[in-house]
Amino acid sequence: MVGSNFKIGDEVEVTSPIHNMRGTLFPAKIIGKSRDKTKLKVEYNKVKAKIDGKFSRRKRHQQRNEVEEEVDVALIRPLPPQENKYCCFKLGDVVDAFFCGGWWEGVITDVMKDSTFGVYFRFAKEKFEFESEELRLHREWVKGSWLPPLQQGDVSNTKEPKPQMKEDFVQGTQVEICTDEDGFQGAWFAANIVKVMGKDKFLIRYKSIKTDDGKEFLTEEVDAQHIRPCPPETVVVESFSLNEEVDAFYNDGWWEGVIRKVLRGPRYRVYFKGTKDELLFAHSDLRPRQDWIDRTWVMASQALKH
């Protein structure tokens, strides 16, 4: 049965399907089901309705019932647990900021006095200031668990989170490596760990990058922040959508990009923020992007990255 995990009267959050607002969560209440019982009917507050109308190009008469909407269950999630009131946000934290009636995903770029924080929104390319009461740590609802998992002291109204994937980097482990070198931002290259040098240092050997003389594969020392496990295989994707975040296999590595144009074939024009290039790729050269967050793999946000 559609929505078997939700019942009428439940307070929930709904993700907007409008691409300009993907990743934004609006509080809502479940008030019923669609006639064919394939969707759930939710009720928003009027602020959300006005925002939807601003981003959408639909005609005015199509928006008159915007406060109520029938949505796919995949766009609905429970209310996240309330953060401990003593939660301390820090520079670089991915957070949700309450703004214009919804929770918008951003990153803390400034920590100021009086519990005020500067939050940068990628979709708007702007930074705004928020008080701590207007922020919460960003979490994804994945298969019945909150990611990142709840910490001790959080007030949870959900099931206990599933155990994290372990990050055991030992000799012989297959991994992926990134670099801060100009021209290579957003690229991940396959490698093996040759030796554990210390707590946060590893000697690795690339699988596809060779030394300058081309006689053997390059070996170098990297720190923990530039290494991650190989992503798990995902369900085969029949097609990618406009503005979807993907990894594209190019120059012996996987490069983080965004679908800018969908062509026949299927082929795609992919934009790379790190190099500001836009290149053409076949479907077989792309994979859904996954992020390694707190030792857990999470599908990348569908929010548009510029």
mmCIF file of C-alpha atoms in Angstrom:
data_model
loop_
_atom_site.group_PDB
_atom_site.id
_atom_site.type_symbol
_atom_site.label_atom_id
_atom_site.label_comp_id
_atom_site.label_asym_id
_atom_site.label_seq_id
_atom_site.Cartn_x
_atom_site.Cartn_y
_atom_site.Cartn_z
ATOM 1 C CA MET A 1 0.000 0.000 0.000
ATOM 2 C CA VAL A 2 1.340 3.434 -0.919
ATOM 3 C CA GLY A 3 2.511 5.397 2.089
ATOM 4 C CA SER A 4 2.252 2.425 4.448
ATOM 5 C CA ASN A 5 4.847 4.083 6.700
ATOM 6 C CA PHE A 6 2.745 7.243 6.978
ATOM 7 C CA LYS A 7 -0.777 7.836 8.191
ATOM 8 C CA ILE A 8 -3.237 10.699 7.955
ATOM 9 C CA GLY A 9 -2.335 13.427 10.432
ATOM 10 C CA ASP A 10 1.415 12.727 10.403
ATOM 11 C CA GLU A 11 3.685 15.759 10.414
ATOM 12 C CA VAL A 12 6.287 15.287 7.677
ATOM 13 C CA GLU A 13 8.707 17.134 5.403
ATOM 14 C CA VAL A 14 8.370 17.210 1.623
ATOM 15 C CA THR A 15 11.094 17.806 -0.962
ATOM 16 C CA SER A 16 10.158 20.124 -3.816
ATOM 17 C CA PRO A 17 10.313 18.532 -7.308
ATOM 18 C CA ILE A 18 11.057 21.942 -8.893
ATOM 19 C CA HIS A 19 14.733 21.772 -9.913
ATOM 20 C CA ASN A 20 15.550 25.279 -8.621
ATOM 21 C CA MET A 21 14.428 24.144 -5.174
ATOM 22 C CA ARG A 22 15.588 20.521 -5.050
ATOM 23 C CA GLY A 23 17.064 19.707 -1.681
ATOM 24 C CA THR A 24 14.661 22.110 0.054
ATOM 25 C CA LEU A 25 12.325 20.594 2.642
ATOM 26 C CA PHE A 26 8.935 22.043 3.549
ATOM 27 C CA PRO A 27 6.979 21.097 6.686
ATOM 28 C CA ALA A 28 3.601 19.596 5.849
ATOM 29 C CA LYS A 29 0.810 17.400 7.197
ATOM 30 C CA ILE A 30 -0.606 14.305 5.496
ATOM 31 C CA ILE A 31 -4.325 14.847 4.982
ATOM 32 C CA GLY A 32 -5.259 11.994 2.638
ATOM 33 C CA LYS A 33 -4.453 9.921 -0.433
ATOM 34 C CA SER A 34 -4.943 10.508 -4.126
ATOM 35 C CA ARG A 35 -7.967 8.929 -5.804
ATOM 36 C CA ASP A 36 -5.867 6.211 -7.420
ATOM 37 C CA LYS A 37 -4.020 5.734 -4.100
ATOM 38 C CA THR A 38 -0.604 6.117 -5.761
ATOM 39 C CA LYS A 39 0.236 9.374 -3.974
ATOM 40 C CA LEU A 40 -0.331 11.100 -0.664
ATOM 41 C CA LYS A 41 -2.106 14.431 -0.249
ATOM 42 C CA VAL A 42 -0.287 16.918 1.949
ATOM 43 C CA GLU A 43 -1.066 20.382 3.250
ATOM 44 C CA TYR A 44 1.593 23.132 3.401
ATOM 45 C CA ASN A 45 1.536 26.556 4.941
ATOM 46 C CA LYS A 46 0.866 29.543 2.670
ATOM 47 C CA VAL A 47 4.521 30.638 2.600
ATOM 48 C CA LYS A 48 5.493 27.519 0.698
ATOM 49 C CA ALA A 49 2.682 28.067 -1.796
ATOM 50 C CA LYS A 50 3.964 31.561 -2.602
ATOM 51 C CA ILE A 51 7.525 30.309 -3.083
ATOM 52 C CA ASP A 52 6.353 27.512 -5.398
ATOM 53 C CA GLY A 53 4.465 30.042 -7.469
ATOM 54 C CA LYS A 54 7.567 32.216 -7.763
ATOM 55 C CA PHE A 55 9.726 29.415 -9.123
ATOM 56 C CA SER A 56 7.039 27.727 -11.247
ATOM 57 C CA ARG A 57 5.811 28.993 -14.606
ATOM 58 C CA ARG A 58 2.381 27.453 -14.238
ATOM 59 C CA LYS A 59 -0.635 29.651 -14.824
ATOM 60 C CA ARG A 60 -2.355 31.311 -11.885
ATOM 61 C CA HIS A 61 -5.503 29.156 -12.057
ATOM 62 C CA GLN A 62 -3.331 26.043 -11.738
ATOM 63 C CA GLN A 63 -1.895 27.352 -8.449
ATOM 64 C CA ARG A 64 -5.101 28.117 -6.563
ATOM 65 C CA ASN A 65 -4.926 24.843 -4.593
ATOM 66 C CA GLU A 66 -1.147 24.988 -4.098
ATOM 67 C CA VAL A 67 -1.451 24.836 -0.290
ATOM 68 C CA GLU A 68 -2.619 21.253 -0.803
ATOM 69 C CA GLU A 69 -0.764 18.922 -3.134
ATOM 70 C CA GLU A 70 -0.588 15.257 -4.117
ATOM 71 C CA VAL A 71 3.020 14.086 -3.986
ATOM 72 C CA ASP A 72 4.968 10.879 -4.533
ATOM 73 C CA VAL A 73 5.849 9.021 -1.354
ATOM 74 C CA ALA A 74 9.524 9.188 -2.406
ATOM 75 C CA LEU A 75 9.428 12.950 -1.770
ATOM 76 C CA ILE A 76 8.145 12.551 1.796
ATOM 77 C CA ARG A 77 10.129 11.836 4.932
ATOM 78 C CA PRO A 78 9.422 11.936 8.694
ATOM 79 C CA LEU A 79 10.293 14.992 10.760
ATOM 80 C CA PRO A 80 13.965 14.727 11.732
ATOM 81 C CA PRO A 81 14.861 14.441 15.421
ATOM 82 C CA GLN A 82 15.183 17.654 17.350
ATOM 83 C CA GLU A 83 18.806 18.676 17.843
ATOM 84 C CA ASN A 84 20.201 18.857 21.336
ATOM 85 C CA LYS A 85 19.916 22.489 22.430
ATOM 86 C CA TYR A 86 23.619 22.419 23.245
ATOM 87 C CA CYS A 87 24.548 21.395 19.685
ATOM 88 C CA CYS A 88 27.518 23.464 18.514
ATOM 89 C CA PHE A 89 27.840 24.244 14.814
ATOM 90 C CA LYS A 90 31.298 24.654 13.349
ATOM 91 C CA LEU A 91 32.951 25.871 10.179
ATOM 92 C CA GLY A 92 32.242 23.555 7.241
ATOM 93 C CA ASP A 93 29.152 21.914 8.744
ATOM 94 C CA VAL A 94 26.443 21.039 6.222
ATOM 95 C CA VAL A 95 23.243 22.420 7.716
ATOM 96 C CA ASP A 96 19.609 23.180 6.982
ATOM 97 C CA ALA A 97 18.588 26.804 7.522
ATOM 98 C CA PHE A 98 14.953 27.764 8.080
ATOM 99 C CA PHE A 99 14.124 30.394 5.482
ATOM 100 C CA CYS A 100 10.921 31.360 3.659
ATOM 101 C CA GLY A 101 8.891 28.616 5.298
ATOM 102 C CA GLY A 102 11.269 25.749 4.492
ATOM 103 C CA TRP A 103 14.606 24.150 5.353
ATOM 104 C CA TRP A 104 17.303 25.005 2.800
ATOM 105 C CA GLU A 105 20.568 23.087 2.560
ATOM 106 C CA GLY A 106 23.756 25.118 2.953
ATOM 107 C CA VAL A 107 27.275 25.148 4.384
ATOM 108 C CA ILE A 108 28.559 27.180 7.339
ATOM 109 C CA THR A 109 31.315 29.452 6.035
ATOM 110 C CA ASP A 110 31.537 31.945 8.930
ATOM 111 C CA VAL A 111 31.253 31.550 12.696
ATOM 112 C CA MET A 112 30.502 34.880 14.355
ATOM 113 C CA LYS A 113 29.785 36.119 17.850
ATOM 114 C CA ASP A 114 26.438 35.780 19.639
ATOM 115 C CA SER A 115 25.725 32.347 18.090
ATOM 116 C CA THR A 116 25.393 33.789 14.588
ATOM 117 C CA PHE A 117 26.586 31.890 11.525
ATOM 118 C CA GLY A 118 27.180 32.678 7.873
ATOM 119 C CA VAL A 119 25.584 30.045 5.634
ATOM 120 C CA TYR A 120 26.388 29.746 1.935
ATOM 121 C CA PHE A 121 23.663 28.448 -0.398
ATOM 122 C CA ARG A 122 24.971 26.835 -3.568
ATOM 123 C CA PHE A 123 21.717 27.225 -5.504
ATOM 124 C CA ALA A 124 21.711 30.994 -4.942
ATOM 125 C CA LYS A 125 25.481 31.584 -4.862
ATOM 126 C CA GLU A 126 24.907 33.793 -1.825
ATOM 127 C CA LYS A 127 25.656 33.812 1.886
ATOM 128 C CA PHE A 128 23.131 34.740 4.586
ATOM 129 C CA GLU A 129 23.382 35.048 8.353
ATOM 130 C CA PHE A 130 21.361 32.878 10.752
ATOM 131 C CA GLU A 131 21.128 32.417 14.485
ATOM 132 C CA SER A 132 21.721 28.943 15.890
ATOM 133 C CA GLU A 133 17.989 28.495 16.579
ATOM 134 C CA GLU A 134 17.361 28.743 12.822
ATOM 135 C CA LEU A 135 19.812 25.959 11.963
ATOM 136 C CA ARG A 136 19.993 22.202 12.232
ATOM 137 C CA LEU A 137 22.517 19.638 11.029
ATOM 138 C CA HIS A 138 21.639 18.362 7.552
ATOM 139 C CA ARG A 139 20.550 14.738 7.549
ATOM 140 C CA GLU A 140 19.252 12.406 4.854
ATOM 141 C CA TRP A 141 16.496 9.849 5.474
ATOM 142 C CA VAL A 142 17.832 6.652 3.849
ATOM 143 C CA LYS A 143 16.067 3.281 4.172
ATOM 144 C CA GLY A 144 14.607 4.069 7.559
ATOM 145 C CA SER A 145 17.707 5.638 9.093
ATOM 146 C CA TRP A 146 19.080 9.147 9.490
ATOM 147 C CA LEU A 147 22.430 9.874 7.830
ATOM 148 C CA PRO A 148 24.679 11.029 9.375
ATOM 149 C CA PRO A 149 23.535 8.840 12.279
ATOM 150 C CA LEU A 150 22.212 10.453 15.429
ATOM 151 C CA GLN A 151 24.679 11.226 18.177
ATOM 152 C CA GLN A 152 24.113 10.472 21.828
ATOM 153 C CA GLY A 153 21.922 13.164 23.310
ATOM 154 C CA ASP A 154 19.808 13.769 20.204
ATOM 155 C CA VAL A 155 16.053 13.519 20.685
ATOM 156 C CA SER A 156 14.990 10.847 18.219
ATOM 157 C CA ASN A 157 11.496 10.140 16.922
ATOM 158 C CA THR A 158 12.718 7.573 14.392
ATOM 159 C CA LYS A 159 14.005 4.032 14.339
ATOM 160 C CA GLU A 160 17.533 3.394 15.542
ATOM 161 C CA PRO A 161 20.015 4.066 12.746
ATOM 162 C CA LYS A 162 21.740 1.172 11.054
ATOM 163 C CA PRO A 163 25.435 0.591 11.789
ATOM 164 C CA GLN A 164 27.906 2.658 9.810
ATOM 165 C CA MET A 165 30.123 1.163 7.160
ATOM 166 C CA LYS A 166 33.590 0.694 8.554
ATOM 167 C CA GLU A 167 36.542 2.594 7.176
ATOM 168 C CA ASP A 168 39.319 0.001 7.465
ATOM 169 C CA PHE A 169 42.193 1.295 5.353
ATOM 170 C CA VAL A 170 44.836 -1.440 5.480
ATOM 171 C CA GLN A 171 47.490 -2.645 3.087
ATOM 172 C CA GLY A 172 45.903 -3.853 -0.165
ATOM 173 C CA THR A 173 42.621 -1.955 0.278
ATOM 174 C CA GLN A 174 41.185 -0.567 -2.955
ATOM 175 C CA VAL A 175 40.404 3.124 -2.580
ATOM 176 C CA GLU A 176 39.847 6.346 -4.494
ATOM 177 C CA ILE A 177 42.105 9.392 -4.205
ATOM 178 C CA CYS A 178 41.414 13.092 -4.799
ATOM 179 C CA THR A 179 43.874 15.973 -5.071
ATOM 180 C CA ASP A 180 43.908 19.724 -4.506
ATOM 181 C CA GLU A 181 46.144 20.251 -7.531
ATOM 182 C CA ASP A 182 44.875 22.853 -10.002
ATOM 183 C CA GLY A 183 42.939 21.311 -12.858
ATOM 184 C CA PHE A 184 42.088 18.153 -10.933
ATOM 185 C CA GLN A 185 39.492 19.423 -8.447
ATOM 186 C CA GLY A 186 36.501 17.101 -8.230
ATOM 187 C CA ALA A 187 38.347 14.083 -9.674
ATOM 188 C CA TRP A 188 38.759 10.688 -7.985
ATOM 189 C CA PHE A 189 41.362 8.137 -9.099
ATOM 190 C CA ALA A 190 41.431 4.411 -8.277
ATOM 191 C CA ALA A 191 44.380 3.199 -6.188
ATOM 192 C CA ASN A 192 45.566 0.541 -3.751
ATOM 193 C CA ILE A 193 47.025 1.137 -0.306
ATOM 194 C CA VAL A 194 50.638 -0.011 -0.303
ATOM 195 C CA LYS A 195 51.423 0.832 3.308
ATOM 196 C CA VAL A 196 49.852 2.536 6.311
ATOM 197 C CA MET A 197 52.350 5.269 7.229
ATOM 198 C CA GLY A 198 50.600 6.477 10.366
ATOM 199 C CA LYS A 199 47.194 7.365 11.779
ATOM 200 C CA ASP A 200 46.284 9.697 8.908
ATOM 201 C CA LYS A 201 48.959 8.951 6.293
ATOM 202 C CA PHE A 202 49.005 6.288 3.589
ATOM 203 C CA LEU A 203 51.338 5.229 0.803
ATOM 204 C CA ILE A 204 49.190 4.459 -2.242
ATOM 205 C CA ARG A 205 49.747 3.236 -5.798
ATOM 206 C CA TYR A 206 47.449 4.455 -8.543
ATOM 207 C CA LYS A 207 45.833 1.948 -10.902
ATOM 208 C CA SER A 208 45.818 4.192 -13.968
ATOM 209 C CA ILE A 209 48.281 7.055 -13.395
ATOM 210 C CA LYS A 210 51.866 6.254 -14.333
ATOM 211 C CA THR A 211 55.202 7.876 -13.575
ATOM 212 C CA ASP A 212 56.646 10.432 -15.993
ATOM 213 C CA ASP A 213 58.678 7.769 -17.795
ATOM 214 C CA GLY A 214 55.564 5.604 -18.160
ATOM 215 C CA LYS A 215 57.297 2.483 -16.835
ATOM 216 C CA GLU A 216 55.256 1.922 -13.661
ATOM 217 C CA PHE A 217 52.226 3.156 -11.803
ATOM 218 C CA LEU A 218 52.715 6.251 -9.668
ATOM 219 C CA THR A 219 53.182 5.788 -5.923
ATOM 220 C CA GLU A 220 52.766 8.664 -3.482
ATOM 221 C CA GLU A 221 51.878 9.508 0.101
ATOM 222 C CA VAL A 222 48.416 10.936 0.821
ATOM 223 C CA ASP A 223 46.588 12.006 3.960
ATOM 224 C CA ALA A 224 43.230 10.734 5.203
ATOM 225 C CA GLN A 225 41.184 13.688 3.940
ATOM 226 C CA HIS A 226 42.100 12.841 0.325
ATOM 227 C CA ILE A 227 41.171 9.167 0.481
ATOM 228 C CA ARG A 228 37.897 7.253 0.528
ATOM 229 C CA PRO A 229 36.721 3.654 -0.090
ATOM 230 C CA CYS A 230 35.554 2.698 -3.574
ATOM 231 C CA PRO A 231 31.838 3.566 -3.906
ATOM 232 C CA PRO A 232 29.437 0.611 -3.768
ATOM 233 C CA GLU A 233 27.681 -0.384 -6.959
ATOM 234 C CA THR A 234 24.260 1.189 -7.406
ATOM 235 C CA VAL A 235 21.149 0.103 -9.274
ATOM 236 C CA VAL A 236 21.701 0.467 -13.013
ATOM 237 C CA VAL A 237 20.289 3.808 -14.141
ATOM 238 C CA GLU A 238 18.415 3.766 -17.444
ATOM 239 C CA SER A 239 18.844 7.498 -17.987
ATOM 240 C CA PHE A 240 20.088 10.612 -16.226
ATOM 241 C CA SER A 241 18.090 13.814 -15.814
ATOM 242 C CA LEU A 242 18.893 17.452 -16.481
ATOM 243 C CA ASN A 243 20.869 18.982 -13.572
ATOM 244 C CA GLU A 244 21.503 15.582 -11.991
ATOM 245 C CA GLU A 245 24.840 15.166 -10.218
ATOM 246 C CA VAL A 246 26.998 12.408 -11.703
ATOM 247 C CA ASP A 247 30.559 11.105 -11.910
ATOM 248 C CA ALA A 248 32.007 10.975 -15.435
ATOM 249 C CA PHE A 249 34.918 8.706 -16.357
ATOM 250 C CA TYR A 250 37.511 10.900 -18.056
ATOM 251 C CA ASN A 251 41.327 10.944 -18.179
ATOM 252 C CA ASP A 252 41.619 7.774 -16.071
ATOM 253 C CA GLY A 253 39.440 9.058 -13.222
ATOM 254 C CA TRP A 254 35.905 9.800 -12.077
ATOM 255 C CA TRP A 255 35.106 13.526 -12.250
ATOM 256 C CA GLU A 256 32.221 15.149 -10.338
ATOM 257 C CA GLY A 257 29.871 16.948 -12.697
ATOM 258 C CA VAL A 258 26.308 18.028 -13.449
ATOM 259 C CA ILE A 259 24.142 17.054 -16.438
ATOM 260 C CA ARG A 260 23.656 20.234 -18.479
ATOM 261 C CA LYS A 261 21.980 18.733 -21.556
ATOM 262 C CA VAL A 262 20.333 15.397 -22.388
ATOM 263 C CA LEU A 263 20.900 14.240 -25.972
ATOM 264 C CA ARG A 264 19.869 11.237 -28.022
ATOM 265 C CA GLY A 265 21.952 8.088 -27.904
ATOM 266 C CA PRO A 266 21.714 8.518 -24.961
ATOM 267 C CA ARG A 267 24.490 11.064 -24.580
ATOM 268 C CA TYR A 268 24.915 13.954 -22.186
ATOM 269 C CA ARG A 269 26.649 17.312 -21.892
ATOM 270 C CA VAL A 270 28.304 17.373 -18.459
ATOM 271 C CA TYR A 271 29.584 20.505 -16.714
ATOM 272 C CA PHE A 272 32.554 20.283 -14.336
ATOM 273 C CA LYS A 273 32.711 22.980 -11.686
ATOM 274 C CA GLY A 274 36.332 22.241 -10.779
ATOM 275 C CA THR A 275 37.662 22.939 -14.281
ATOM 276 C CA LYS A 276 34.686 24.912 -15.665
ATOM 277 C CA ASP A 277 34.645 22.579 -18.685
ATOM 278 C CA GLU A 278 31.604 21.099 -20.419
ATOM 279 C CA LEU A 279 32.147 17.808 -22.262
ATOM 280 C CA LEU A 280 30.104 15.169 -24.103
ATOM 281 C CA PHE A 281 29.732 11.677 -22.605
ATOM 282 C CA ALA A 282 27.995 8.407 -23.448
ATOM 283 C CA HIS A 283 25.632 6.942 -20.859
ATOM 284 C CA SER A 284 28.096 4.104 -20.136
ATOM 285 C CA ASP A 285 30.752 6.615 -19.020
ATOM 286 C CA LEU A 286 28.595 8.009 -16.200
ATOM 287 C CA ARG A 287 27.590 6.779 -12.766
ATOM 288 C CA PRO A 288 25.279 8.237 -10.087
ATOM 289 C CA ARG A 289 27.295 10.387 -7.720
ATOM 290 C CA GLN A 290 27.693 9.253 -4.128
ATOM 291 C CA ASP A 291 29.286 11.176 -1.264
ATOM 292 C CA TRP A 292 31.332 9.645 1.571
ATOM 293 C CA ILE A 293 29.957 11.411 4.668
ATOM 294 C CA ASP A 294 30.878 10.398 8.209
ATOM 295 C CA ARG A 295 32.005 6.976 6.967
ATOM 296 C CA THR A 296 28.682 6.349 5.219
ATOM 297 C CA TRP A 297 27.818 6.434 1.510
ATOM 298 C CA VAL A 298 24.978 8.834 0.695
ATOM 299 C CA MET A 299 23.511 9.560 -2.739
ATOM 300 C CA ALA A 300 24.390 13.100 -3.753
ATOM 301 C CA SER A 301 21.796 15.813 -3.226
ATOM 302 C CA GLN A 302 19.650 16.636 -6.240
ATOM 303 C CA ALA A 303 20.111 20.335 -5.574
ATOM 304 C CA LEU A 304 21.415 22.210 -8.588
ATOM 305 C CA LYS A 305 25.109 23.088 -8.356
ATOM 306 C CA HIS A 306 26.298 25.995 -10.409
#
